[in-house]
Amino acid sequence: MIAQSQSQEELRDLYRELILDHARSPRHFGKLDGATHSAEGINPLCGDKLKIYFSIDADGRISDAKFEGSGCAISVASASLLTDTIIGLKTEAALDFFSTVISRLSGRSEDGEQPFSKVDLGKLIALEGVKEFPSRVKCATLAWHALNSAIRNESETVSTE
Amino acid sequence: MTMSEQINKVTELATRQSGVAKFRQDFPCLAQTISDHPLVYLDSAASAQQPLAVIEKVADYHRHNHANVHRGVHTLSHRATEAYEGARDLVQTFINAGSRSEVVYTSGTTESINLVAQSFCRPKLAPGDKILITHLEHHSNIVPWQLVCEQTGAELLVAPINEAGEVDIDNLFRQLENGVKMLAIAHVSNALGTIMPLREIIEKAHSLEVPVLVDGAQAVPHISVDVQELDCDFYAFSGHKMFGPTGIGILFGRETLLDAMPPYQGGGDMILEVRFDGTTYNDLPYKFEAGTPNISGAIGLGAAVSYMQTIGMHAISAHEHELLQYMTGQLDQVDGLRLIGTAADKASVQSFLLDDIHPHDLGTILDHQGVAIRTGHHCAMPVMDFYGVPGTARASLALYNNQDDVDRLVAALTTAKEIFR
């Protein structure tokens, strides 16, 4: 029964109360009228499809953010937490969150070095449960890749594949 | 039921169960733990595990007999050719094809269907011609037809399904009467498990002179297939769904049709004579087997066929039928579980949704308890659209599964409910 309790423990670590709460009642959900930036994220493996909208004002501050779409609990909760976190931030600060989240969840930085933390993740730490579930890291990072793409004005649709 | 009848039934059940337990031991991949739980493999519709008989046959070929086929006079080439062609004979017998010329090796069901779309249909199609498929086809029996429609200006028609996941036969017949040039249809639905009433459908199609391709990928591992009895024109299936290797599959084609078709790909082995002013193609089935083939895959497929024949297709069907009924019954008792695909005649597969838990979350929770199922759209997005869901969880059975596997699945679902409470 030790095995059972350990694997259940890991599952509960993935599906923490905060994650389930944001998955069930996503914050800032819907289309953002008058958005200046947007990007779509698609995870073909499980069919997650999210669109993220931002209003970025003249001095580079994200004044508002919303998202819509459907996906698994992890991807929806991650998008919800993302919007909660980055509203009011300068785009550079939001990108610091992006690189930190990607680094911490995938266990490496962009240049392959050890994971780093440019910022204090705060409640985003709740996403760290996915580290034990490699196949789900893409779900957790989907919205973040869309954020990066929207701010950098890259392609409209990012895919995890 | 008298006492002796009851005893007979119990004995019969016990015999069948112990027989199945014996088969399970043949599959080394099943004997492992995942996240410290004994593996329960319920994803055979995606890819079945291989028995030792297949693994060893392939290894033995690589260890002792590997060479190119149809090319050398040396001993190894002879041995490889014998094994490769011997496997074709096994497949011919297995599906009761009239001749070994009708058994073409491909890389799998997908290539088999593309071959027919491009080689059989494309030269004959004109703008406005119609190809008919059904709403429950796998993407591999949709997209090749879309491609050939784009190339020729032909139109793709779709026969609808009902809530249970059965094709609307009346509608299909009406559309067939509407000047269809080709019917392509699954034998068993991969997402829903529905078994099609193929004999009735093929009879109707042929009365209207419509040729029929059957996607048999999900049928061959579970039910006895006789292509002559079905009277289909083409029958496509894959090795890895029937306990063989990946990258090998079969296209059965009626000899007269294959004969009249141009080659699908050009290269070595598919020719008799090559000159710059013209090339003579090889005889069937080699005309469709350009290049060095998947020799070890074919040999593995032959071993898989022998393995299944040793057990017997009827025994396999009976075991799976009973187990599918048990699984569906057990799942139906789980509070908040919605069965997707409830056709009267089914094989192997049960799709479902649990509460509002996304299938992918369900898949992770089950995997972490050692239970492997498929989650997502199952390469059948139109089916998901029909039910208005992004995807489903799908448990699929093979000959090596037993009631314990089903019980473990149900227990794991209970854990999922607790986590998402």
Short mmCIF file of C-alpha atoms in Angstrom, two decimals, chain A residues 3-4 7-8 10-12 14-15 20 24 44 46 48 71-74 133 136 139, chain B residues 35-37 356 358 360-362 364-365 368-369 375-377 390 415 418-421:
data_model
loop_
_atom_site.label_atom_id
_atom_site.label_comp_id
_atom_site.label_asym_id
_atom_site.label_seq_id
_atom_site.Cartn_x
_atom_site.Cartn_y
_atom_site.Cartn_z
CA ALA A 3 3.15 2.47 -3.56
CA GLN A 4 -0.49 3.39 -3.65
CA SER A 7 1.41 7.70 -6.31
CA GLN A 8 -1.75 9.24 -4.90
CA GLU A 10 2.03 12.73 -6.46
CA LEU A 11 -1.37 12.98 -8.09
CA ARG A 12 -2.61 15.27 -5.34
CA LEU A 14 -0.33 17.72 -9.48
CA TYR A 15 -4.00 18.39 -8.91
CA LEU A 20 -8.53 22.49 -9.41
CA ARG A 24 -13.13 24.94 -12.43
CA PRO A 44 -2.57 18.65 -30.65
CA CYS A 46 -4.79 16.36 -26.03
CA ASP A 48 -6.05 21.90 -25.67
CA GLY A 71 -8.41 22.21 -22.37
CA CYS A 72 -7.46 19.91 -19.55
CA ALA A 73 -7.39 21.09 -15.93
CA ILE A 74 -3.67 21.78 -16.06
CA PHE A 133 4.48 14.07 -15.13
CA ARG A 136 1.86 17.03 -18.97
CA CYS A 139 -0.21 21.41 -20.93
CA SER B 35 4.45 3.98 -10.88
CA ASP B 36 4.90 0.93 -8.64
CA HIS B 37 1.62 -0.62 -9.80
CA ASP B 356 -16.44 16.94 -16.08
CA HIS B 358 -10.98 16.27 -19.02
CA HIS B 360 -6.31 13.96 -20.52
CA ASP B 361 -6.44 14.50 -16.78
CA LEU B 362 -8.15 11.14 -16.45
CA THR B 364 -2.71 10.91 -16.23
CA ILE B 365 -4.50 9.83 -13.06
CA HIS B 368 -0.18 6.94 -12.29
CA GLN B 369 -2.05 3.92 -10.98
CA THR B 375 -7.28 9.69 -24.17
CA GLY B 376 -8.03 12.33 -26.75
CA HIS B 377 -9.70 12.36 -30.13
CA PRO B 390 -13.06 17.44 -27.15
CA THR B 415 -9.46 7.60 -7.29
CA GLU B 418 -11.79 11.52 -5.26
CA ILE B 419 -9.04 13.79 -6.58
CA PHE B 420 -11.49 15.88 -8.57
CA ARG B 421 -14.15 15.91 -5.86
#
